[in-house]
Coordinates of C-alpha atoms and ligand atoms in Angstrom, one line a residue:
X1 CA 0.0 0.0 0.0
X2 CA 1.2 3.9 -0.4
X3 CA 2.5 5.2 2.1
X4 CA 2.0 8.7 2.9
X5 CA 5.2 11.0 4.0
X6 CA 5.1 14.0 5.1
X7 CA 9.0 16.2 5.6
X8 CA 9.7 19.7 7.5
X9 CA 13.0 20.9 7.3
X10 CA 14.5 23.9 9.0
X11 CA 17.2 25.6 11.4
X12 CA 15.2 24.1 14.7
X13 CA 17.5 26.6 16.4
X14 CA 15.8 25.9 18.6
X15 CA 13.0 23.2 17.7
X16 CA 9.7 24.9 19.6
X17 CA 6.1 24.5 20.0
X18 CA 5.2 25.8 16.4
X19 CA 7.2 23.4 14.8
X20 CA 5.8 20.5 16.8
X21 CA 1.9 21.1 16.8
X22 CA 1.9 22.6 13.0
X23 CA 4.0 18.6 12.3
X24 CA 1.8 16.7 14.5
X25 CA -1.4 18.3 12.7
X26 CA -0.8 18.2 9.9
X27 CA 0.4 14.5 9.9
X28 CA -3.3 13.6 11.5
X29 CA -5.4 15.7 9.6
X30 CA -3.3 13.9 6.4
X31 CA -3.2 10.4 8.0
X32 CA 0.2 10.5 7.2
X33 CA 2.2 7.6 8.1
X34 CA 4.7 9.5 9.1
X35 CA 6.4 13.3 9.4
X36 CA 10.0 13.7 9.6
X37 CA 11.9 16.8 10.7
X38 CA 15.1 17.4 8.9
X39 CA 17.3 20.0 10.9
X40 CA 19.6 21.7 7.7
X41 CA 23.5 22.3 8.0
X42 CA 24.6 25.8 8.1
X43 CA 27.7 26.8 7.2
X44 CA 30.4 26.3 10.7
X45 CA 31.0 30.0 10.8
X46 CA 27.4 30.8 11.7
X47 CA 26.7 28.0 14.3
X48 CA 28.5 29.9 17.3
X49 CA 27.8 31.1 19.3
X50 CA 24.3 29.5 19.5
X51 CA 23.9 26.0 18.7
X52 CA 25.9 23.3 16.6
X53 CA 24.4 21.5 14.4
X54 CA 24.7 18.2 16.7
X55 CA 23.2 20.4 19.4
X56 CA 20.4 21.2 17.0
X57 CA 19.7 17.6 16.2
X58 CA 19.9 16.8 19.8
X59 CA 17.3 18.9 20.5
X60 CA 14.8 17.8 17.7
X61 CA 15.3 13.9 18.5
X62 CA 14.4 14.9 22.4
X63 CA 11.6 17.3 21.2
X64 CA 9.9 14.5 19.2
X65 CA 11.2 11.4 21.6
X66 CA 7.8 8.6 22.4
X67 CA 5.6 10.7 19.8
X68 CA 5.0 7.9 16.6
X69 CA 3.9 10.3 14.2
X70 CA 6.9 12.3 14.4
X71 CA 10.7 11.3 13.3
X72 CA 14.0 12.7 13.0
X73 CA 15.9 12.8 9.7
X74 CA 19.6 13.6 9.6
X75 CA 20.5 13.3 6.0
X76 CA 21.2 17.1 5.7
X77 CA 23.6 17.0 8.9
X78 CA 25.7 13.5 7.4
X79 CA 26.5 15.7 4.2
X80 CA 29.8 17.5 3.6
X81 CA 28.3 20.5 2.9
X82 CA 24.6 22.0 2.8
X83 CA 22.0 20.7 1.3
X84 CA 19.9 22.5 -1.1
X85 CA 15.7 21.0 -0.3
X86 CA 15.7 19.7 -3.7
X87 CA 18.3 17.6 -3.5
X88 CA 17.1 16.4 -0.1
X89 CA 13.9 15.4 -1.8
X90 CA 15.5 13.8 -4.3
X91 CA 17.3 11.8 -2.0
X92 CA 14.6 11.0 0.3
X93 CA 12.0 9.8 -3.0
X94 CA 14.7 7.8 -4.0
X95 CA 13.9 5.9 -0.8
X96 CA 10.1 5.4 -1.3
X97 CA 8.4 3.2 -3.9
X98 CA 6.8 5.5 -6.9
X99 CA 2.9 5.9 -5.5
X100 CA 4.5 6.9 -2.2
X101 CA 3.0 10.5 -1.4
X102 CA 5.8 12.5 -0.5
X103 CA 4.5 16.4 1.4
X104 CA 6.8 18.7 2.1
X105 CA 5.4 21.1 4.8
X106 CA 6.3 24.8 4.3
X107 CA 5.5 28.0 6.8
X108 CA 4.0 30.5 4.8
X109 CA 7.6 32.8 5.2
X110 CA 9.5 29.9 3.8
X111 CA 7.1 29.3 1.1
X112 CA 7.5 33.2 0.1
X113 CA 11.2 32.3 -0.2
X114 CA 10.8 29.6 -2.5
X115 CA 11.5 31.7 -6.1
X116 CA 15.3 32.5 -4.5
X117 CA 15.4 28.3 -3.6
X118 CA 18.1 26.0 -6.0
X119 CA 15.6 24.4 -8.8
X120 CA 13.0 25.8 -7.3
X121 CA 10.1 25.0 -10.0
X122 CA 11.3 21.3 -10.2
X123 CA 10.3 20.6 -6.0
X124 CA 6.6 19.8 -7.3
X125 CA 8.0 16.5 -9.3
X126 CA 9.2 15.2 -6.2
X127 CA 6.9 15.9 -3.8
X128 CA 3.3 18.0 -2.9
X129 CA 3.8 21.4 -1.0
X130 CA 1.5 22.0 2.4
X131 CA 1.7 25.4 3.4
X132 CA 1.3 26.1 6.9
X133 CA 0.1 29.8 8.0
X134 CA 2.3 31.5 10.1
X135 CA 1.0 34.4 12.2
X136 CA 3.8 36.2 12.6
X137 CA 4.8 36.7 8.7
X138 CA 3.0 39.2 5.8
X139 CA -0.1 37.7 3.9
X140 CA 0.7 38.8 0.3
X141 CA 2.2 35.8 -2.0
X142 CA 5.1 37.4 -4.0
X143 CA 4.4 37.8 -8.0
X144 CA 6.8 35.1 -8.7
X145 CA 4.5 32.6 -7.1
X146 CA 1.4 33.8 -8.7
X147 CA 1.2 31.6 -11.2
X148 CA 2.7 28.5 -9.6
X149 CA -0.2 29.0 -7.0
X150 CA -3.1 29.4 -10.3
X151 CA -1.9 26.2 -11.9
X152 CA -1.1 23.7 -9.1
X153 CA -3.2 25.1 -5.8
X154 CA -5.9 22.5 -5.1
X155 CA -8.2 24.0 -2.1
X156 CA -8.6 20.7 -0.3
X157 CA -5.6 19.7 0.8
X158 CA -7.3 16.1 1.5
X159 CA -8.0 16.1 -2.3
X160 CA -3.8 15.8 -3.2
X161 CA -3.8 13.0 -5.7
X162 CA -1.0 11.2 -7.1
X163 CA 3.2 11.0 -5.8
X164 CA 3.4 15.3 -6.3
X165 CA 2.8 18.3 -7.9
X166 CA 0.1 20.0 -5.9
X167 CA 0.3 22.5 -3.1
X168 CA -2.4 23.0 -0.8
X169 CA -3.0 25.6 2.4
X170 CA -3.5 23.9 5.7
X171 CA -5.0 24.7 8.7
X172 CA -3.4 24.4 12.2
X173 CA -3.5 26.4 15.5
X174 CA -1.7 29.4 14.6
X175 CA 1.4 30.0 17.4
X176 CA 3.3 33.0 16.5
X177 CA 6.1 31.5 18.4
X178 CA 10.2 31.8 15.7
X179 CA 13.3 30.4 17.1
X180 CA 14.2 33.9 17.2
X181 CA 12.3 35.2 19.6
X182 CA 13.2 32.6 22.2
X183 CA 17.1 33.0 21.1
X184 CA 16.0 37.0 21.8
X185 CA 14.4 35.9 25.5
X186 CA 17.5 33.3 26.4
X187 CA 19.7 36.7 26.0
X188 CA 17.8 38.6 28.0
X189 CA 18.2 36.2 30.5
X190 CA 14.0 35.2 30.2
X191 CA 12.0 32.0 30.5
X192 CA 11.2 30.7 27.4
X193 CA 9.4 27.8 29.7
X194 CA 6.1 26.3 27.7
X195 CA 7.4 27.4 24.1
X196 CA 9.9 24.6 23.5
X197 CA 9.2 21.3 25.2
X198 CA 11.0 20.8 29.0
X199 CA 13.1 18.0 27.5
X200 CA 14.5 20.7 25.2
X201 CA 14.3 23.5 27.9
X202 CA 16.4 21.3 30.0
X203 CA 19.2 20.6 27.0
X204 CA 19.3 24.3 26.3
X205 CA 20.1 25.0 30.0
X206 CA 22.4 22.1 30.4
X207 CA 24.2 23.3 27.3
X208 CA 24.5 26.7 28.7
X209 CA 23.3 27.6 24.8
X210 CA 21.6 30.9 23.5
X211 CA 23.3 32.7 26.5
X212 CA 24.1 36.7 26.3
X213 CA 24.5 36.5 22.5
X214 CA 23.8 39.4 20.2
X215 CA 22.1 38.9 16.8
X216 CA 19.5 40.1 14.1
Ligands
ATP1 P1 14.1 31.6 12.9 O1 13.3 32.5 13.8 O2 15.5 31.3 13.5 O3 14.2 32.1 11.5 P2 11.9 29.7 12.7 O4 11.2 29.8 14.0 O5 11.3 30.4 11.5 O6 13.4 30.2 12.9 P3 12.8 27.5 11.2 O7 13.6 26.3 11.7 O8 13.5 28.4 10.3 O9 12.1 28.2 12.4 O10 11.5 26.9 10.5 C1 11.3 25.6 9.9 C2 10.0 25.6 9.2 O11 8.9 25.8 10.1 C3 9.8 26.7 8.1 O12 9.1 26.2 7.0 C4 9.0 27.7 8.9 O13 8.2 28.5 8.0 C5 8.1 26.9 9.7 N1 7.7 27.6 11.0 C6 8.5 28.1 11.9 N2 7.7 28.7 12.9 C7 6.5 28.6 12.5 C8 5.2 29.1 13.0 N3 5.2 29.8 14.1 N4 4.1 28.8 12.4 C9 4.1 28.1 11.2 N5 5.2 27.6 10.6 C10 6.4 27.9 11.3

């Protein structure tokens, strides 16, 4: 039988509550067998002095830890250097048998982003696109996603036929929560306490990580 995959990559820097509930949603509003989190390299000279990449990982496989619908995926972090989504999609369909449904889940910001994204038009063959709303990010689509939006949005994102090439809006509890803000509130020395799980709470603080640093 097809199975039904759902991915979410980012920074997780660090993984929080957004990330989680918008995964988890979406992976049982789809029935998706499962949704794996795929925390991206960045290049060395940006990682301190917040979090390695290990650290990062470390944080997402605790986050996710005794929760079935949710897995980690560390392709991006075994590669020599980064990895563009596209090539990560190719990589991960490689994997699955050709009727496997492979979703890749995009905030709204990081679906804005996608005419600036390596092979951008070519994702769709791999893969459908679910975009999640984000709360915290503008509403208008850019031009250069106009028409990618008339020819291949399908309203219903139950309706998604096929192994890819649709994108569909989906609804889930809207958390304007970003890993920068909390980065922002660790600096200031606040609680970010019920905005990342305690397991991760607990590694950040045991890792002394997101400490007094200044950033954008
Ligand atoms: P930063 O603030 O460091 O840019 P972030 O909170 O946006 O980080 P990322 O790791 O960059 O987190 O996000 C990974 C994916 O999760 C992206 O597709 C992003 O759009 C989505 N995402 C992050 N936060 C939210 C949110 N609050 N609501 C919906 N989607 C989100």
């Amino acid at each position: 039988m097809a199975r039904r995959i759902g991915i979410l990559g980012g920074t997780f820097n660090p993984v929080h509550i957004a990330h989680l509930r918008g995964a988890l949603e979406v992976a049982e509003q789809l029935g998706l067998d499962e949704l794996r989190l795929i925390p991206s390299a960045r290049p060395p000279h940006r990682e301190a002095p917040q979090a390695t990449a290990e650290q990062r990982l470390a944080m997402v496989e605790l986050a996710v830890a005794g929760e079935l619908r949710l897995a980690v995926d560390d392709r991006e972090l075994r590669r020599a250097k980064p990895s563009f989504t596209y090539d990560t999609l190719e990589s991960v369909r490689g994997e699955l048998a050709v009727d496997d449904q492979l979703f890749l889940l995009l905030g709204w910001d990081a679906f804005c982003g996608l005419p600036t994204w390596h092979r951008w038009q070519e994702l769709l063959e791999h893969c459908h696109i679910l975009v999640l709303q984000r709360p915290d990010a503008d509403s208008e689509a850019p031009e250069a996603l106009r028409d990618l939006l008339a020819a291949r949005s399908v309203n219903d994102p139950q309706a998604l036929a096929g192994a890819g090439g649709q994108i569909a809006f989906v609804w889930q509890t809207p958390l304007a929560v970003s890993a920068t803000q909390i980065r922002h509130l660790l600096a200031e020395g606040r609680s970010v306490r019920f905005l990342v799980p305690d397991a991760v709470l607990a590694y950040i603080h045991a890792h002394g990580l997101y400490r007094g640093q200044t950033e954008s």
